mmCIF file of C-alpha atoms in Angstrom:
data_model
loop_
_atom_site.group_PDB
_atom_site.id
_atom_site.type_symbol
_atom_site.label_atom_id
_atom_site.label_comp_id
_atom_site.label_asym_id
_atom_site.label_seq_id
_atom_site.Cartn_x
_atom_site.Cartn_y
_atom_site.Cartn_z
ATOM 1 C CA UNK A 1 144.206 185.105 32.961
ATOM 2 C CA UNK A 2 145.997 183.870 29.867
ATOM 3 C CA UNK A 3 147.046 180.238 29.512
ATOM 4 C CA UNK A 4 149.408 178.845 26.865
ATOM 5 C CA UNK A 5 147.774 176.720 24.177
ATOM 6 C CA UNK A 6 150.804 176.432 21.887
ATOM 7 C CA UNK A 7 154.439 177.495 22.253
ATOM 8 C CA UNK A 8 157.306 177.328 19.755
ATOM 9 C CA UNK A 9 160.883 177.904 20.857
ATOM 10 C CA UNK A 10 163.279 178.854 18.104
ATOM 11 C CA UNK A 11 166.787 180.163 17.640
ATOM 12 C CA UNK A 12 168.357 182.409 15.040
ATOM 13 C CA UNK A 13 169.294 185.929 14.089
ATOM 14 C CA UNK A 14 166.736 188.307 12.587
ATOM 15 C CA UNK A 15 167.674 191.620 11.013
ATOM 16 C CA UNK A 16 165.446 194.577 11.951
ATOM 17 C CA UNK A 17 163.838 194.276 8.487
ATOM 18 C CA UNK A 18 163.183 190.539 8.939
ATOM 19 C CA UNK A 19 161.684 191.208 12.362
ATOM 20 C CA UNK A 20 159.317 193.794 10.862
ATOM 21 C CA UNK A 21 158.316 191.346 8.115
ATOM 22 C CA UNK A 22 157.710 188.615 10.721
ATOM 23 C CA UNK A 23 155.453 190.971 12.681
ATOM 24 C CA UNK A 24 153.592 191.775 9.465
ATOM 25 C CA UNK A 25 153.204 188.112 8.448
ATOM 26 C CA UNK A 26 151.761 187.261 11.865
ATOM 27 C CA UNK A 27 149.751 190.510 12.001
ATOM 28 C CA UNK A 28 151.258 191.433 15.354
ATOM 29 C CA UNK A 29 151.235 194.909 16.869
ATOM 30 C CA UNK A 30 154.632 196.010 18.110
ATOM 31 C CA UNK A 31 153.277 196.327 21.634
ATOM 32 C CA UNK A 32 154.401 193.892 24.355
ATOM 33 C CA UNK A 33 151.820 191.644 25.951
ATOM 34 C CA UNK A 34 151.250 192.651 29.579
ATOM 35 C CA UNK A 35 149.453 189.595 30.992
ATOM 36 C CA UNK A 36 150.070 185.897 31.275
ATOM 37 C CA UNK A 37 153.239 183.834 31.643
ATOM 38 C CA UNK A 38 156.348 185.211 29.958
ATOM 39 C CA UNK A 39 154.858 188.678 29.423
ATOM 40 C CA UNK A 40 158.120 190.349 30.506
ATOM 41 C CA UNK A 41 159.859 189.025 27.362
ATOM 42 C CA UNK A 42 157.051 189.897 24.939
ATOM 43 C CA UNK A 43 157.844 192.317 22.120
ATOM 44 C CA UNK A 44 154.651 192.103 20.029
ATOM 45 C CA UNK A 45 151.190 190.552 20.155
ATOM 46 C CA UNK A 46 147.639 190.665 18.858
ATOM 47 C CA UNK A 47 144.360 189.667 20.467
ATOM 48 C CA UNK A 48 141.382 188.151 18.676
ATOM 49 C CA UNK A 49 138.378 185.941 19.300
ATOM 50 C CA UNK A 50 137.852 182.551 17.675
ATOM 51 C CA UNK A 51 134.564 181.192 16.324
ATOM 52 C CA UNK A 52 133.569 179.884 19.771
ATOM 53 C CA UNK A 53 134.084 183.263 21.443
ATOM 54 C CA UNK A 54 137.366 182.314 23.122
ATOM 55 C CA UNK A 55 139.792 185.203 23.471
ATOM 56 C CA UNK A 56 143.158 184.284 21.929
ATOM 57 C CA UNK A 57 146.466 186.129 22.004
ATOM 58 C CA UNK A 58 149.248 185.507 19.497
ATOM 59 C CA UNK A 59 152.591 186.622 20.906
ATOM 60 C CA UNK A 60 156.242 187.012 19.944
ATOM 61 C CA UNK A 61 158.797 187.110 22.754
ATOM 62 C CA UNK A 62 162.552 187.306 22.790
ATOM 63 C CA UNK A 63 164.401 185.093 25.268
ATOM 64 C CA UNK A 64 167.993 185.946 24.285
ATOM 65 C CA UNK A 65 169.675 187.921 21.508
ATOM 66 C CA UNK A 66 168.821 185.077 19.137
ATOM 67 C CA UNK A 67 166.130 183.160 21.069
ATOM 68 C CA UNK A 68 162.461 183.524 20.133
ATOM 69 C CA UNK A 69 159.149 182.277 21.510
ATOM 70 C CA UNK A 70 156.050 182.292 19.326
ATOM 71 C CA UNK A 71 152.996 181.474 21.394
ATOM 72 C CA UNK A 72 149.234 181.227 21.272
ATOM 73 C CA UNK A 73 147.470 181.968 24.560
ATOM 74 C CA UNK A 74 143.811 181.644 25.519
ATOM 75 C CA UNK A 75 141.543 183.167 28.120
ATOM 76 C CA UNK A 76 138.648 181.008 29.281
ATOM 77 C CA UNK A 77 137.937 177.734 27.497
ATOM 78 C CA UNK A 78 140.870 176.155 25.617
ATOM 79 C CA UNK A 79 140.723 176.684 21.855
ATOM 80 C CA UNK A 80 139.578 173.901 19.550
ATOM 81 C CA UNK A 81 142.194 171.449 18.304
ATOM 82 C CA UNK A 82 141.831 172.731 14.732
ATOM 83 C CA UNK A 83 142.572 176.292 15.935
ATOM 84 C CA UNK A 84 145.776 175.053 17.560
ATOM 85 C CA UNK A 85 146.656 173.039 14.444
ATOM 86 C CA UNK A 86 146.167 176.078 12.170
ATOM 87 C CA UNK A 87 148.404 178.174 14.388
ATOM 88 C CA UNK A 88 150.986 175.394 14.561
ATOM 89 C CA UNK A 89 151.200 175.464 10.756
ATOM 90 C CA UNK A 90 151.313 179.275 10.705
ATOM 91 C CA UNK A 91 154.019 179.575 13.353
ATOM 92 C CA UNK A 92 156.162 176.703 12.052
ATOM 93 C CA UNK A 93 155.904 178.256 8.585
ATOM 94 C CA UNK A 94 157.099 181.591 9.955
ATOM 95 C CA UNK A 95 160.037 179.946 11.739
ATOM 96 C CA UNK A 96 161.043 178.227 8.501
ATOM 97 C CA UNK A 97 160.427 181.265 6.271
ATOM 98 C CA UNK A 98 162.679 183.487 8.374
ATOM 99 C CA UNK A 99 165.477 180.923 8.687
ATOM 100 C CA UNK A 100 165.073 180.252 12.386
ATOM 101 C CA UNK A 101 165.881 176.864 13.895
ATOM 102 C CA UNK A 102 162.964 175.145 15.586
ATOM 103 C CA UNK A 103 163.986 173.969 19.056
ATOM 104 C CA UNK A 104 160.721 172.722 20.561
ATOM 105 C CA UNK A 105 156.953 172.906 20.236
ATOM 106 C CA UNK A 106 154.667 172.475 23.234
ATOM 107 C CA UNK A 107 152.492 170.499 22.985
ATOM 108 C CA UNK A 108 154.460 168.466 20.471
ATOM 109 C CA UNK A 109 152.528 166.832 17.648
ATOM 110 C CA UNK A 110 155.460 165.199 15.844
ATOM 111 C CA UNK A 111 158.844 163.822 16.871
ATOM 112 C CA UNK A 112 160.708 166.776 15.346
ATOM 113 C CA UNK A 113 158.878 169.093 17.761
ATOM 114 C CA UNK A 114 160.435 167.429 20.824
ATOM 115 C CA UNK A 115 163.633 168.942 22.190
ATOM 116 C CA UNK A 116 166.144 166.239 22.991
ATOM 117 C CA UNK A 117 169.248 167.174 24.929
ATOM 118 C CA UNK A 118 172.246 165.440 23.422
ATOM 119 C CA UNK A 119 175.272 164.631 25.514
ATOM 120 C CA UNK A 120 178.579 166.135 24.434
ATOM 121 C CA UNK A 121 180.980 163.856 22.542
ATOM 122 C CA UNK A 122 183.597 162.003 24.623
ATOM 123 C CA UNK A 123 181.441 162.356 27.733
ATOM 124 C CA UNK A 124 182.261 159.612 30.257
ATOM 125 C CA UNK A 125 179.516 157.107 31.056
ATOM 126 C CA UNK A 126 177.642 158.153 34.193
ATOM 127 C CA UNK A 127 177.841 155.879 37.194
ATOM 128 C CA UNK A 128 174.901 153.487 37.470
ATOM 129 C CA UNK A 129 172.116 154.558 39.797
ATOM 130 C CA UNK A 130 171.142 152.063 42.455
ATOM 131 C CA UNK A 131 167.618 153.295 43.161
ATOM 132 C CA UNK A 132 164.560 154.495 41.289
ATOM 133 C CA UNK A 133 163.349 157.553 43.192
ATOM 134 C CA UNK A 134 160.268 158.161 41.052
ATOM 135 C CA UNK A 135 156.862 156.839 42.160
ATOM 136 C CA UNK A 136 156.140 155.287 38.760
ATOM 137 C CA UNK A 137 155.833 151.527 38.440
ATOM 138 C CA UNK A 138 154.119 151.409 35.025
ATOM 139 C CA UNK A 139 154.518 153.192 31.708
ATOM 140 C CA UNK A 140 151.085 154.850 31.820
ATOM 141 C CA UNK A 141 152.178 156.607 35.006
ATOM 142 C CA UNK A 142 155.433 157.883 33.470
ATOM 143 C CA UNK A 143 153.872 159.933 30.646
ATOM 144 C CA UNK A 144 152.824 162.828 32.906
ATOM 145 C CA UNK A 145 156.328 162.954 34.400
ATOM 146 C CA UNK A 146 157.780 163.684 30.954
ATOM 147 C CA UNK A 147 155.089 166.262 30.196
ATOM 148 C CA UNK A 148 152.827 164.088 28.060
ATOM 149 C CA UNK A 149 149.188 163.032 28.121
ATOM 150 C CA UNK A 150 147.840 159.574 27.321
ATOM 151 C CA UNK A 151 146.490 160.768 23.956
ATOM 152 C CA UNK A 152 149.672 162.488 22.746
ATOM 153 C CA UNK A 153 151.064 161.207 19.439
ATOM 154 C CA UNK A 154 152.924 157.898 19.526
ATOM 155 C CA UNK A 155 156.032 159.324 17.869
ATOM 156 C CA UNK A 156 156.275 162.087 20.498
ATOM 157 C CA UNK A 157 155.979 159.511 23.269
ATOM 158 C CA UNK A 158 158.698 157.436 21.616
ATOM 159 C CA UNK A 159 161.179 160.340 21.615
ATOM 160 C CA UNK A 160 160.452 161.243 25.238
ATOM 161 C CA UNK A 161 160.645 157.615 26.360
ATOM 162 C CA UNK A 162 163.999 157.075 24.643
ATOM 163 C CA UNK A 163 165.279 160.177 26.428
ATOM 164 C CA UNK A 164 164.240 158.774 29.827
ATOM 165 C CA UNK A 165 165.765 155.416 28.948
ATOM 166 C CA UNK A 166 169.140 157.098 28.291
ATOM 167 C CA UNK A 167 169.316 158.438 31.858
ATOM 168 C CA UNK A 168 171.433 156.666 34.485
ATOM 169 C CA UNK A 169 168.324 156.114 36.641
ATOM 170 C CA UNK A 170 166.727 153.894 33.994
ATOM 171 C CA UNK A 171 168.867 150.923 34.998
ATOM 172 C CA UNK A 172 167.156 151.022 38.411
ATOM 173 C CA UNK A 173 163.609 151.462 37.042
ATOM 174 C CA UNK A 174 161.062 148.822 38.091
ATOM 175 C CA UNK A 175 161.223 145.711 35.885
ATOM 176 C CA UNK A 176 157.556 146.027 34.846
ATOM 177 C CA UNK A 177 158.134 149.605 33.679
ATOM 178 C CA UNK A 178 161.244 148.609 31.704
ATOM 179 C CA UNK A 179 159.374 145.700 30.041
ATOM 180 C CA UNK A 180 156.420 147.940 29.135
ATOM 181 C CA UNK A 181 158.776 150.587 27.715
ATOM 182 C CA UNK A 182 160.600 148.037 25.571
ATOM 183 C CA UNK A 183 157.283 146.592 24.344
ATOM 184 C CA UNK A 184 156.036 150.111 23.523
ATOM 185 C CA UNK A 185 159.147 150.833 21.436
ATOM 186 C CA UNK A 186 158.927 147.483 19.617
ATOM 187 C CA UNK A 187 155.313 148.256 18.689
ATOM 188 C CA UNK A 188 156.204 151.621 17.107
#
């Protein structure tokens, strides 16, 4: 079974020639991946083994006419952090080289890899929420809810936390959680 180790979402138009060059740069075979999550959208992939013997699959999938997913999957033990970092550089470089817009990287390593949904201009203020329906009383408990681990980069946590704090429910969050969040942001 394949598991995602790294996933980049991007947006932009590629001509057929640009698509062929992207496949060449990433050394992908124009054969869809048939296993693992998102295989139905795959258009090209390649399989290889890293220095530890872990089977890796580099994949390109299309989500919409102009939506792209570049992903690194693994089978067995997760790849080493430096393997993920090398592929992050490779895939981000490809996104930039071919004029695509980076939407999100999972797992995020920097703030610019976090997708933040912005509210449309002239949107009315939402009504305040009177209750906090989440079981989180402290900041350390909230990280998993927003898809983060304790050891994720500080700047990524900051972006995700600010996003939670912009929600109407934040006004009803437990006082300890709000104080810890404010202290965390002051420390960054």
